[in-house]
PDB file of C-alpha atoms in Angstrom:
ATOM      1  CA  UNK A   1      27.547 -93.090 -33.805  1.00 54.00           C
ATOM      2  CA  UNK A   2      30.472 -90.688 -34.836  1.00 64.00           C
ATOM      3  CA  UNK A   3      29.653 -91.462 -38.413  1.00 64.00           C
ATOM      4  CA  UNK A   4      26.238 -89.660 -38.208  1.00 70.00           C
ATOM      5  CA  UNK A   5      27.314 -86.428 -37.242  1.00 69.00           C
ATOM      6  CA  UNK A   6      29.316 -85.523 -40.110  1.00 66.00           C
ATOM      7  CA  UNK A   7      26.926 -87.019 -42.539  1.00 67.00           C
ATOM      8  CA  UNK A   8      23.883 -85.225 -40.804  1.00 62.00           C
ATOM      9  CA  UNK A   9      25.711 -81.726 -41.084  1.00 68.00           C
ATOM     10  CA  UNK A  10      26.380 -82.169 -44.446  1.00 68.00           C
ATOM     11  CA  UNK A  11      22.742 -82.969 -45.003  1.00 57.00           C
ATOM     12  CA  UNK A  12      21.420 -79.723 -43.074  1.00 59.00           C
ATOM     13  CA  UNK A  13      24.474 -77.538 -45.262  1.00 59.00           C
ATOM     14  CA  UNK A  14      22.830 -79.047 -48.445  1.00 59.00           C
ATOM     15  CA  UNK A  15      19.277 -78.263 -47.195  1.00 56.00           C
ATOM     16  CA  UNK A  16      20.237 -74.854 -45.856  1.00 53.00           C
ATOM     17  CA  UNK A  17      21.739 -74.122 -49.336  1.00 51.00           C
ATOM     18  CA  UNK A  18      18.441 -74.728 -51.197  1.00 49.00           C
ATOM     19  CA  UNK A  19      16.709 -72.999 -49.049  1.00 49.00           C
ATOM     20  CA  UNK A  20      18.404 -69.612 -49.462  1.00 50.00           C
ATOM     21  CA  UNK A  21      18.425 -70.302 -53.427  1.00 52.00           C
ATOM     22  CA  UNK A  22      15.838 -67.918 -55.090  1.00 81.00           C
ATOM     23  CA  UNK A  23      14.558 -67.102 -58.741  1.00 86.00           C
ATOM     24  CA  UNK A  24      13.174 -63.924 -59.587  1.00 88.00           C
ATOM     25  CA  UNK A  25      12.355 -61.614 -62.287  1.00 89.00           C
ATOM     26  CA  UNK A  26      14.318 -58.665 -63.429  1.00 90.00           C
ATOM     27  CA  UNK A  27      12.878 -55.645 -65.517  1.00 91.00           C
ATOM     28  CA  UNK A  28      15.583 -52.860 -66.194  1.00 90.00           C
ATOM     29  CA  UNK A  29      16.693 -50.189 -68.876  1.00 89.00           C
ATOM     30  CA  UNK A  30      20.028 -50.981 -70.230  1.00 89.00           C
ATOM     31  CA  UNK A  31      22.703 -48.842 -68.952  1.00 87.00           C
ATOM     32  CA  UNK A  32      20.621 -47.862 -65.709  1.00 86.00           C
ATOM     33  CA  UNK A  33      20.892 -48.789 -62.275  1.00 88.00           C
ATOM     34  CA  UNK A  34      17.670 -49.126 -61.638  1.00 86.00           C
ATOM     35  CA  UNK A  35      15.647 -52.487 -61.529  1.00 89.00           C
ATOM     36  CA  UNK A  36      12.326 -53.606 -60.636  1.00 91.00           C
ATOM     37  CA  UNK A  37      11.880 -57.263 -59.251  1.00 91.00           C
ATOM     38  CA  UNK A  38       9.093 -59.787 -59.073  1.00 90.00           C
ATOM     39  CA  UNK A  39       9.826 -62.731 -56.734  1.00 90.00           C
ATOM     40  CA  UNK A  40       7.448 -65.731 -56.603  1.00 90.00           C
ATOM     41  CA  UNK A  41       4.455 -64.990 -54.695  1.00 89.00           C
ATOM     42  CA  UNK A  42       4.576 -61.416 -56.470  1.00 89.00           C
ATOM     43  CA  UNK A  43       1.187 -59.949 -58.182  1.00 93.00           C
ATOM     44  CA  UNK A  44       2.169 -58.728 -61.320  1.00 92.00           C
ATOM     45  CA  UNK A  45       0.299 -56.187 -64.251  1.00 93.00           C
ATOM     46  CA  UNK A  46       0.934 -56.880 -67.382  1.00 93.00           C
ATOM     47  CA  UNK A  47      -0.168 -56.263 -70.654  1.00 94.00           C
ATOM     48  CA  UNK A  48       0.209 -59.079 -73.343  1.00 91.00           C
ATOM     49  CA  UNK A  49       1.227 -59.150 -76.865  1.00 92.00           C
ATOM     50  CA  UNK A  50      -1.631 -58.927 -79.332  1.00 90.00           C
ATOM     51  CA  UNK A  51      -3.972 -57.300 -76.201  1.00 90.00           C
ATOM     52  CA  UNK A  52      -5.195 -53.952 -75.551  1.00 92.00           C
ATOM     53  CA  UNK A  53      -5.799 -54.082 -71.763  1.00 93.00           C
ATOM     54  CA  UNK A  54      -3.820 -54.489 -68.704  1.00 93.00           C
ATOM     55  CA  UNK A  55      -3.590 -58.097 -66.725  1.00 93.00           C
ATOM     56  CA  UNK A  56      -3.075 -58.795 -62.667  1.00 93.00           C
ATOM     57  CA  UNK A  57      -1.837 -62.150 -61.890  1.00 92.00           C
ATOM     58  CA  UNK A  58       0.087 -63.814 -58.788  1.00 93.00           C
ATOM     59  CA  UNK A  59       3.347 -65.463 -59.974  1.00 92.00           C
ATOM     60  CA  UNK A  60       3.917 -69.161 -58.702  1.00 92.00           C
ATOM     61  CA  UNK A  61       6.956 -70.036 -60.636  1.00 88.00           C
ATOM     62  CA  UNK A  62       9.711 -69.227 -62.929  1.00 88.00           C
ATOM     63  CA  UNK A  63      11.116 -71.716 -65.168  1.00 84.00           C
ATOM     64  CA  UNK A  64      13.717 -71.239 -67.889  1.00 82.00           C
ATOM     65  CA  UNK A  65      12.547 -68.063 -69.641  1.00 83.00           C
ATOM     66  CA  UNK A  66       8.519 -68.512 -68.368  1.00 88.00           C
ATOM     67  CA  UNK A  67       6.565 -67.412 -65.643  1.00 89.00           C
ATOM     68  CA  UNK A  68       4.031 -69.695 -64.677  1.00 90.00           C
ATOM     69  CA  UNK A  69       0.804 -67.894 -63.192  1.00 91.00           C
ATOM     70  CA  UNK A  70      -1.833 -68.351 -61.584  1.00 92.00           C
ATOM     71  CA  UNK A  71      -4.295 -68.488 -64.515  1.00 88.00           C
ATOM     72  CA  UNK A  72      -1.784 -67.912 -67.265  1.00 88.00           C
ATOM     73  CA  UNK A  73       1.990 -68.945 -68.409  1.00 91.00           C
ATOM     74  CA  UNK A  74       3.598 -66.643 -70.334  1.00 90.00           C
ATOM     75  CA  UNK A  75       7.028 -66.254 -71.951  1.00 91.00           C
ATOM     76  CA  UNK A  76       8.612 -63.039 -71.197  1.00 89.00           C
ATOM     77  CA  UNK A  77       8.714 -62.031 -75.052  1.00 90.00           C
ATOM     78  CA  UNK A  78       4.914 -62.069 -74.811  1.00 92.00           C
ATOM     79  CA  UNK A  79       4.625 -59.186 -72.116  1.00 92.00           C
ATOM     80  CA  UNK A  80       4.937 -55.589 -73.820  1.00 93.00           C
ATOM     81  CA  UNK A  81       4.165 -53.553 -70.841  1.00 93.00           C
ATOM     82  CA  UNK A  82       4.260 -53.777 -67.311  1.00 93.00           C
ATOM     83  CA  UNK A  83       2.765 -52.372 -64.630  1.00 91.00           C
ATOM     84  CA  UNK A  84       5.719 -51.099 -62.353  1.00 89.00           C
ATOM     85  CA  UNK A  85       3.954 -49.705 -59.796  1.00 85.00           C
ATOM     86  CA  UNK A  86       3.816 -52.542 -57.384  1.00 79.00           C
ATOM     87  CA  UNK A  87       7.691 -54.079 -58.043  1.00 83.00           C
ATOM     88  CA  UNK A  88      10.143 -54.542 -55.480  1.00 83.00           C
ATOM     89  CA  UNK A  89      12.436 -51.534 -56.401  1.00 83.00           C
ATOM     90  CA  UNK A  90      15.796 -50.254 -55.950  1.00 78.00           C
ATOM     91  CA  UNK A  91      14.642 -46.950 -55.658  1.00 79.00           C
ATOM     92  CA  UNK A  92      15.273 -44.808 -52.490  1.00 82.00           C
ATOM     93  CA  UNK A  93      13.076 -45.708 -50.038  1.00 84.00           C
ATOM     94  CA  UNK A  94      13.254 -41.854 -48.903  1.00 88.00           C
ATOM     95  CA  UNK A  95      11.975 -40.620 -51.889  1.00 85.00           C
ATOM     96  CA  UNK A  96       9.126 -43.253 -52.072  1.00 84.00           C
ATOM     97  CA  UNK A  97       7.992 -41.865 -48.246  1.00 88.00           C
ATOM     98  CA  UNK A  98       8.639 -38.151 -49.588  1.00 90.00           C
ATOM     99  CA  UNK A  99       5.949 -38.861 -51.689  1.00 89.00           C
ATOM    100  CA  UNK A 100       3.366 -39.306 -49.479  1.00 90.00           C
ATOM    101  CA  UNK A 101       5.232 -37.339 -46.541  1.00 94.00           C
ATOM    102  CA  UNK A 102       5.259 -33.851 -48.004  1.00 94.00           C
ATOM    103  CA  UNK A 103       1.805 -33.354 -49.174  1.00 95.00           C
ATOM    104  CA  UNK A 104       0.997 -34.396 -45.683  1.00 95.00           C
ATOM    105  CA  UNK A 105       3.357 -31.870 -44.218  1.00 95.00           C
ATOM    106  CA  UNK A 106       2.490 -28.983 -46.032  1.00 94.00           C
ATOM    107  CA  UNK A 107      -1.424 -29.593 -45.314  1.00 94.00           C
ATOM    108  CA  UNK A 108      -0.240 -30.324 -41.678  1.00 94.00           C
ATOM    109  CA  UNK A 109       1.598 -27.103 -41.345  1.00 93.00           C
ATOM    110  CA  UNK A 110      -1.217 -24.657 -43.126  1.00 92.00           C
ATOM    111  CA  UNK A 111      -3.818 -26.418 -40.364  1.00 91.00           C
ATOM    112  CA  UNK A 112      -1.222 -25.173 -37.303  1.00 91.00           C
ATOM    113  CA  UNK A 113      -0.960 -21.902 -39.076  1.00 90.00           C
ATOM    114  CA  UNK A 114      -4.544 -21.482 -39.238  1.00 88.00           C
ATOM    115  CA  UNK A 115      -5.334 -23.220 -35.497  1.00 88.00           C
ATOM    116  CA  UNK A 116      -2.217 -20.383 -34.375  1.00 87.00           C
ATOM    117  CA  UNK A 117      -3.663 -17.590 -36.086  1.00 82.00           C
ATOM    118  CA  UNK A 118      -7.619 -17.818 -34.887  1.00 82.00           C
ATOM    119  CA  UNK A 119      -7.465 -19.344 -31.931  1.00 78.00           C
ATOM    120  CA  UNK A 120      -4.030 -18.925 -30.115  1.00 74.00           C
ATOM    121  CA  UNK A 121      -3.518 -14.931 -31.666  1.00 72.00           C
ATOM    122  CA  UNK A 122      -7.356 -14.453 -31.324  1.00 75.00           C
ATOM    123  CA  UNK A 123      -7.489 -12.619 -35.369  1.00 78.00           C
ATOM    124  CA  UNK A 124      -9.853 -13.379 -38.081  1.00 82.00           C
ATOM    125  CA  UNK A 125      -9.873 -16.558 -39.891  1.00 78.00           C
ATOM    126  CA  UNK A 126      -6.613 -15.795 -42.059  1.00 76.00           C
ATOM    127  CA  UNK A 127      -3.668 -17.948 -43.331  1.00 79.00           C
ATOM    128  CA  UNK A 128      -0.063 -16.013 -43.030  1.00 83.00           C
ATOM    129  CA  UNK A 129       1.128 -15.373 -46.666  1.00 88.00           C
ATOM    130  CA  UNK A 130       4.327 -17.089 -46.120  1.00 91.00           C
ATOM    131  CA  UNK A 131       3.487 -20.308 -44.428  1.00 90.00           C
ATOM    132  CA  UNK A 132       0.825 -20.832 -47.054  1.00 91.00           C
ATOM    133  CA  UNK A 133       3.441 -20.556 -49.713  1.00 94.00           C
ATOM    134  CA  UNK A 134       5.687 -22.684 -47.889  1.00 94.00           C
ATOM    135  CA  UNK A 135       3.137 -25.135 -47.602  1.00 94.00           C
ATOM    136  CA  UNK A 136       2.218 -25.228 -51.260  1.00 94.00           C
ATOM    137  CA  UNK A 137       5.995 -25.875 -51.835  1.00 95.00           C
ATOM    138  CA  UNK A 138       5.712 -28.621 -49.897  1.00 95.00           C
ATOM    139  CA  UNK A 139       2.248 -30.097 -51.299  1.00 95.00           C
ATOM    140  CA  UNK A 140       3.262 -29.380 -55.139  1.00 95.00           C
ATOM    141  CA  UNK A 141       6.947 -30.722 -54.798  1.00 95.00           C
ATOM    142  CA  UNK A 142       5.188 -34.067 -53.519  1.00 93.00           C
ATOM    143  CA  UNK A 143       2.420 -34.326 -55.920  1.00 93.00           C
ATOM    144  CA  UNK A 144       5.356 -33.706 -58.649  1.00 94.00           C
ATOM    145  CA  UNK A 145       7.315 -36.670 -57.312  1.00 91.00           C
ATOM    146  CA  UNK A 146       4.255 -39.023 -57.439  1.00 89.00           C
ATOM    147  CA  UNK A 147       3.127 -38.007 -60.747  1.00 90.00           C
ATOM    148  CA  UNK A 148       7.378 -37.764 -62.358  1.00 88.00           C
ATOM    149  CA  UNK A 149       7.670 -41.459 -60.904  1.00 84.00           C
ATOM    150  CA  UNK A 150       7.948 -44.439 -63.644  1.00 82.00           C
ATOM    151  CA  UNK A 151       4.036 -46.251 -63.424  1.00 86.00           C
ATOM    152  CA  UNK A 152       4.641 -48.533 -66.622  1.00 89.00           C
ATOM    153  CA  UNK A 153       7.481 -50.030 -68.455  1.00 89.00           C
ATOM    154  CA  UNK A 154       7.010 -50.050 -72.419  1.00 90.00           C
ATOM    155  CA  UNK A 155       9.396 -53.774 -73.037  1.00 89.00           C
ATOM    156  CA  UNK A 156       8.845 -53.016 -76.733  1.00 90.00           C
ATOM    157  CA  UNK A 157      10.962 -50.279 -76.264  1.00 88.00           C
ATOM    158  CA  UNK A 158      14.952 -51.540 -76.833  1.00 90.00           C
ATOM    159  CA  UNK A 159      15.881 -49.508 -73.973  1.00 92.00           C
ATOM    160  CA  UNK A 160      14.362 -52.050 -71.538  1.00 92.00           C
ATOM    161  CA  UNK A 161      14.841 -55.735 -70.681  1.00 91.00           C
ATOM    162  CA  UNK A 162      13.433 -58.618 -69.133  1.00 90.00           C
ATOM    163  CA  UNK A 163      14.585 -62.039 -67.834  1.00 89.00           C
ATOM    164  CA  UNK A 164      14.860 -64.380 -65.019  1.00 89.00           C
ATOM    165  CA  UNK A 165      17.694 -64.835 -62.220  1.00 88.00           C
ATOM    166  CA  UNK A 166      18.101 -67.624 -60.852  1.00 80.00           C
ATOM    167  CA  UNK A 167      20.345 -67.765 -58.067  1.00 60.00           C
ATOM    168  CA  UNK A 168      21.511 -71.239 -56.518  1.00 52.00           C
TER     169      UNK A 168
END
């Protein structure tokens, strides 16, 4: 009976340890910080070599330098371009939310400047000069964000690379 216990924890270590291990796909510029990721269950858009349009697959496996698709399997010197848009990033997470968060505010804060002005101060329907520039601050500094933000990675391009981690 005292023989079981060690041999059972060592079994549940072992199992614990492949179930943290992970594989995953990196996409990066050289010299950058920032990465995008695709784990396995990830739907990836891609455009393949000697194509002209755009692909969207699930991933269900990496092995060696492959990913294995749903309905494809593809070595990763047969993708030219991805699709970034939908990676796992290590970009700010409060610059993602600005993104949507600003135009919102500065549409948000002409409506209460409008509501104020007509119904609370009783005057014509009229926006206040300042609070309408203000808000179009707000609205064009968001819109620039979304539109400034990296949609598609050119991996014909030297400055960018692909492979696969695989951690275990």
């Amino acid at each position: 009976m005292k023989a079981k216990w060690p041999f059972l924890i060592i079994c549940l270590l072992l199992l614990s340890e492949a179930a943290f291990s992970q594989t995953y796909l990196v996409v990066r510029k050289k010299g950058s910080m920032r990465k995008y990721e695709y784990f396995v269950g990830s739907k990836i858009v891609y455009k393949q070599k000697g194509q002209d349009v755009f692909f969207t697959d699930r991933i269900t496996e990496f092995a060696d330098s492959t990913l294995v698709l749903e309905n494809n399997i593809l070595h990763t010197s047969q993708i030219t371009e991805i699709d970034v848009r939908g990676a796992e990033s290590n970009r700010s997470k409060f610059l993602g939310a600005s993104e949507t968060l600003l135009p919102t505010v500065g549409i948000g804060l002409m409506a209460i400047d409008l509501f104020n002005h007509t119904v609370v101060d009783g005057q014509k329907f009229s926006l206040d000069r300042s609070t309408t520039t203000t808000a179009g601050i707000l609205m064009l500094t968001g819109y620039t964000m979304k539109i400034a933000r990296r949609k598609k990675v050119n991996l014909t391009n030297p400055k960018f690379e692909i492979y696969i981690i695989g951690l275990k």
